[in-house]
Coordinates of C-alpha atoms in Angstrom, one line a residue:
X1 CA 0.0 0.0 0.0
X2 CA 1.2 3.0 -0.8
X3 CA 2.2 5.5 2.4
X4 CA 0.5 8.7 0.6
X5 CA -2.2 8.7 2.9
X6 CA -0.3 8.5 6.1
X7 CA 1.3 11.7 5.7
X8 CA -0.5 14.2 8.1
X9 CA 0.7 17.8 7.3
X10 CA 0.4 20.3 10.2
X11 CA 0.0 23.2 7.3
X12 CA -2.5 21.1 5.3
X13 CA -4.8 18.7 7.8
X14 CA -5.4 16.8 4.1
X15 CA -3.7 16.8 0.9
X16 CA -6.1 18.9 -0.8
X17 CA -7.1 22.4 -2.6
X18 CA -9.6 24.5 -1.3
X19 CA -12.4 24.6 -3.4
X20 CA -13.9 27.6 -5.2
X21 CA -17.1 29.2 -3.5
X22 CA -18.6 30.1 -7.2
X23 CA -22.5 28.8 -8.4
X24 CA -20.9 26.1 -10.3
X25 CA -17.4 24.7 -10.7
X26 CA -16.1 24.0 -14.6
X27 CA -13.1 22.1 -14.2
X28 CA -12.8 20.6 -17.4
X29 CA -14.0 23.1 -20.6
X30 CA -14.1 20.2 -23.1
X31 CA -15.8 17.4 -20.8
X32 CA -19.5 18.4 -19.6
X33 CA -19.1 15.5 -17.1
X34 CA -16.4 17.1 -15.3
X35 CA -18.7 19.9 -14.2
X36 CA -20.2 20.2 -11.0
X37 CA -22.6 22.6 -9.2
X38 CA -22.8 23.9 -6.0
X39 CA -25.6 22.5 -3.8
X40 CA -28.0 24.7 -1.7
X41 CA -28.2 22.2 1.4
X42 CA -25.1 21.3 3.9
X43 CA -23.9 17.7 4.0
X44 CA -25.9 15.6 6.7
X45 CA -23.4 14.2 9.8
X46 CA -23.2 11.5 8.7
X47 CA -21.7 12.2 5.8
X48 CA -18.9 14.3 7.4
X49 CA -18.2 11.4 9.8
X50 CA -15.2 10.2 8.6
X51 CA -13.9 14.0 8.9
X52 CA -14.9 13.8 12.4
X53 CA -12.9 10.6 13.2
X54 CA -10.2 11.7 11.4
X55 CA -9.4 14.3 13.8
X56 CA -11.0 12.5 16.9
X57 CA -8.1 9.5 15.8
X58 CA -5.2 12.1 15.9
X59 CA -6.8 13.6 19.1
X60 CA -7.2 10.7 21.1
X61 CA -3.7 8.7 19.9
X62 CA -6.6 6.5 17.5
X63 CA -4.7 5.0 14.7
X64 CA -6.8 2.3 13.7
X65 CA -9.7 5.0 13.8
X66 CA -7.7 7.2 11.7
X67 CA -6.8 4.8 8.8
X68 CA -10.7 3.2 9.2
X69 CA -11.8 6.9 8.0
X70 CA -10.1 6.6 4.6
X71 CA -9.5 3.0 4.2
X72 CA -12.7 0.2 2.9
X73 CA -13.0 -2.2 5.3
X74 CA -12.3 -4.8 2.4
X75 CA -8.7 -3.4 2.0
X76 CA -8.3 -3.5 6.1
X77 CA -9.3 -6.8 6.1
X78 CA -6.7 -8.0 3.5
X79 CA -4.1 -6.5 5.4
X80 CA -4.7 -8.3 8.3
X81 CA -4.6 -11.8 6.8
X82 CA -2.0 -10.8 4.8
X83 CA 0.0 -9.2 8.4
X84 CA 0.5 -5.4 6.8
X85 CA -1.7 -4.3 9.0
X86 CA 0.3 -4.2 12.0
X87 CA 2.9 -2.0 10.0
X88 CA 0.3 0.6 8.9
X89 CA -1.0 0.7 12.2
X90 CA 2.8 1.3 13.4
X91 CA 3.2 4.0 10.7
X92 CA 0.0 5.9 11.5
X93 CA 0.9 5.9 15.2
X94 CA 4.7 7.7 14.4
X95 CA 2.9 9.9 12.1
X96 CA 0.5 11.1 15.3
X97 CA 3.5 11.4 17.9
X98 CA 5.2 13.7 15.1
X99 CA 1.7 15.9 14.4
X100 CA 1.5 16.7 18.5
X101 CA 5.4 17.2 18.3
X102 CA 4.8 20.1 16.0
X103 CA 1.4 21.1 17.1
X104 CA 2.7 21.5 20.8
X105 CA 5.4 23.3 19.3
X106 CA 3.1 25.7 17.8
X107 CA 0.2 26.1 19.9
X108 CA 1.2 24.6 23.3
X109 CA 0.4 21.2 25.2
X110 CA -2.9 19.8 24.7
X111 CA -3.3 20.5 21.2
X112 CA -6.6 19.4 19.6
X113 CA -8.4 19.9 15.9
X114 CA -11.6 20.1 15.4
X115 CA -14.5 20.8 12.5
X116 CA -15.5 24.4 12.5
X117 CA -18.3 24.5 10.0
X118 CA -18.6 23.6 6.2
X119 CA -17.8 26.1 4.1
X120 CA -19.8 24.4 0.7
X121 CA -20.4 21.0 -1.0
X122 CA -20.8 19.9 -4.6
X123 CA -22.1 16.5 -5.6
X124 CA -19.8 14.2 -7.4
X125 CA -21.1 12.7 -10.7
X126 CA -20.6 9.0 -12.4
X127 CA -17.6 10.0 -13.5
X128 CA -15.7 11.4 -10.5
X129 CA -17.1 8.2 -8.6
X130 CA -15.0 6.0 -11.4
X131 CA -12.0 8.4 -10.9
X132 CA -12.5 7.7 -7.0
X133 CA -12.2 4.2 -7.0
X134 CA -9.5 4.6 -9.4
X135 CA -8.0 6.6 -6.7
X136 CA -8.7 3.9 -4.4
X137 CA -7.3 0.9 -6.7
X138 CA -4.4 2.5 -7.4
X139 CA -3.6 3.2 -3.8
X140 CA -4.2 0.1 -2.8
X141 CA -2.7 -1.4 -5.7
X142 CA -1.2 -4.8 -3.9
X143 CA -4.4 -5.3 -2.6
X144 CA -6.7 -8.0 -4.6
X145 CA -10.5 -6.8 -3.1
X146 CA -13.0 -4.8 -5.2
X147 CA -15.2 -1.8 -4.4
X148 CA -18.2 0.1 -5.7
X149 CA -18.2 3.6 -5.2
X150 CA -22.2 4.7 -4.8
X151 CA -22.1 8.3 -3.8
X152 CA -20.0 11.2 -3.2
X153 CA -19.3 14.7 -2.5
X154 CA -16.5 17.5 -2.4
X155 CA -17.0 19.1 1.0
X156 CA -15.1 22.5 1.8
X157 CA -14.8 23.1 5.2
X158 CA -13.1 25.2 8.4
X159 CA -11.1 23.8 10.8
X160 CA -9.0 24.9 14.3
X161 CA -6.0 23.7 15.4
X162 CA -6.4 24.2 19.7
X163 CA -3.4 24.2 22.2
X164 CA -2.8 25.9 25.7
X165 CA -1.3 28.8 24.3
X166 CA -3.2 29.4 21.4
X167 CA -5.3 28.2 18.1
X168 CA -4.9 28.9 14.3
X169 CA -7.5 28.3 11.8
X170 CA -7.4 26.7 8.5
X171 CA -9.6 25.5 5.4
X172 CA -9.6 22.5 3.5
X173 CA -11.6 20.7 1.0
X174 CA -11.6 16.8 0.7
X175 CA -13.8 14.4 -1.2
X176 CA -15.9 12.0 0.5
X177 CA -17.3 8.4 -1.2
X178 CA -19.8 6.0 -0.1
X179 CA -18.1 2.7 -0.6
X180 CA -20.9 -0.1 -1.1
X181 CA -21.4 -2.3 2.0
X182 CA -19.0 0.2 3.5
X183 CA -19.6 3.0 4.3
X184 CA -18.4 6.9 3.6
X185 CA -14.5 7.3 3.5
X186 CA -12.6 10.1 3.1
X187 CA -10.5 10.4 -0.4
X188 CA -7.6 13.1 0.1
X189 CA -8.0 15.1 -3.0
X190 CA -10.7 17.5 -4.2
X191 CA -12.4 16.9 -7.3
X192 CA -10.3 18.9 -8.9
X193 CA -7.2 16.4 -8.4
X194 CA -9.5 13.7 -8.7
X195 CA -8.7 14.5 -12.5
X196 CA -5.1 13.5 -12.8
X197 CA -6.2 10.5 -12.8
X198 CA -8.4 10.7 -15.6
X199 CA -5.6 9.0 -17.9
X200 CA -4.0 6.9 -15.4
X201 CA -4.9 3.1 -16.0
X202 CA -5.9 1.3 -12.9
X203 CA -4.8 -2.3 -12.1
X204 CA -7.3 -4.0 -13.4
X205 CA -7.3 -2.6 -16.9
X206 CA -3.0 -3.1 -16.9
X207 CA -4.0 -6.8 -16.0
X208 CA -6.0 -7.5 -18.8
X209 CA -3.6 -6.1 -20.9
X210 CA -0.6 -8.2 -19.8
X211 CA -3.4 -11.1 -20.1
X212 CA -4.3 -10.2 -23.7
X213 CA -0.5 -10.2 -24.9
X214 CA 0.2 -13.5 -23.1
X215 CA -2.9 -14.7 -25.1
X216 CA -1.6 -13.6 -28.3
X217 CA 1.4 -15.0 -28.1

């Protein structure tokens, strides 16, 4: 598995782009998939859930909270039989030590984040719900397992950073999937990066090509 999504920047809670607050969002002039509109209503908790235990994992020294809010429990699973698990877990827990390092550092002891309020949310068509599980196949790309992605949203939102001697802060947007028989998971890009992966072939589609050559031959 790649390590991509274990790095937690103090700067930039996820890897992401904030999102533009305009009526509609063209991100792709020539591809009337690729554009998305604003919606009226705010995302429902639950939803935003796997926001919530994001933070609430790096809070309360969570690791396996924080890697269940971006990972399908069909890819957790895996690792355990196949014993990575244990190492992801080990990885995510450094990564959390480090974060209160510099937070501390910053903002004093006790340092906590938290969701402010959500800025604005678009909802994701068909064709950003392929690129997300591409994101996901590709991430996951010695894992075997496959998902459905049913649902998802950008969300933009506001966020504070909260120590003994002070608080900053920030905004971030983030996607956020419904995985089938899953539940919602947090993808660490905005729709925006969601489309460098437009014309990035997945695993499954380099497989059939190696299996169509060794036909051939």
């Amino acid at each position: 598995m790649k390590k991509l999504l274990t790095i937690f920047s103090v700067c930039a809670v996820l890897s992401c782009t904030l999102a533009s607050c305009s009526n509609g969002k063209n991100l792709s002039v020539e591809d009337e998939p690729y554009m998305i509109t604003i919606n009226t209503e705010k995302l429902d908790e639950s939803i935003i859930q796997p926001v919530y235990d994001y933070f609430n994992g790096f809070n309360d020294d969570k690791p396996e909270l924080v890697i269940s809010s971006f990972t399908p429990e069909t890819y957790i699973n895996q690792m355990k039989e196949n014993g990575t698990y244990e190492d992801e877990i080990s990885t995510m827990e450094n990564n959390i030590s480090a974060t209160h390092t510099m937070w501390e550092e910053k903002h004093g002891a006790n340092p906590k984040i938290s969701f402010k309020n959500e800025i604005n949310n678009y909802t994701l068509t068909k064709e950003y719900l392929d690129l997300a599980k591409k994101y996901f196949e590709l991430t996951y790309y010695d894992l075997n397992s496959e998902i459905e992605v049913e649902e998802g949203y950008e969300l933009s939102f506001n966020y504070t950073v909260t120590g003994e001697n002070g608080s900053e802060d920030g905004k971030e947007t983030t996607c956020i999937v419904k995985v089938k028989d899953d539940g919602w998971k947090l993808v660490f890009c905005s729709s925006e990066m969601l489309l460098s992966y437009v014309n990035v072939s997945n695993k499954n589609t380099d497989e059939t090509s190696e299996n169509s050559e060794t036909e051939s031959e």
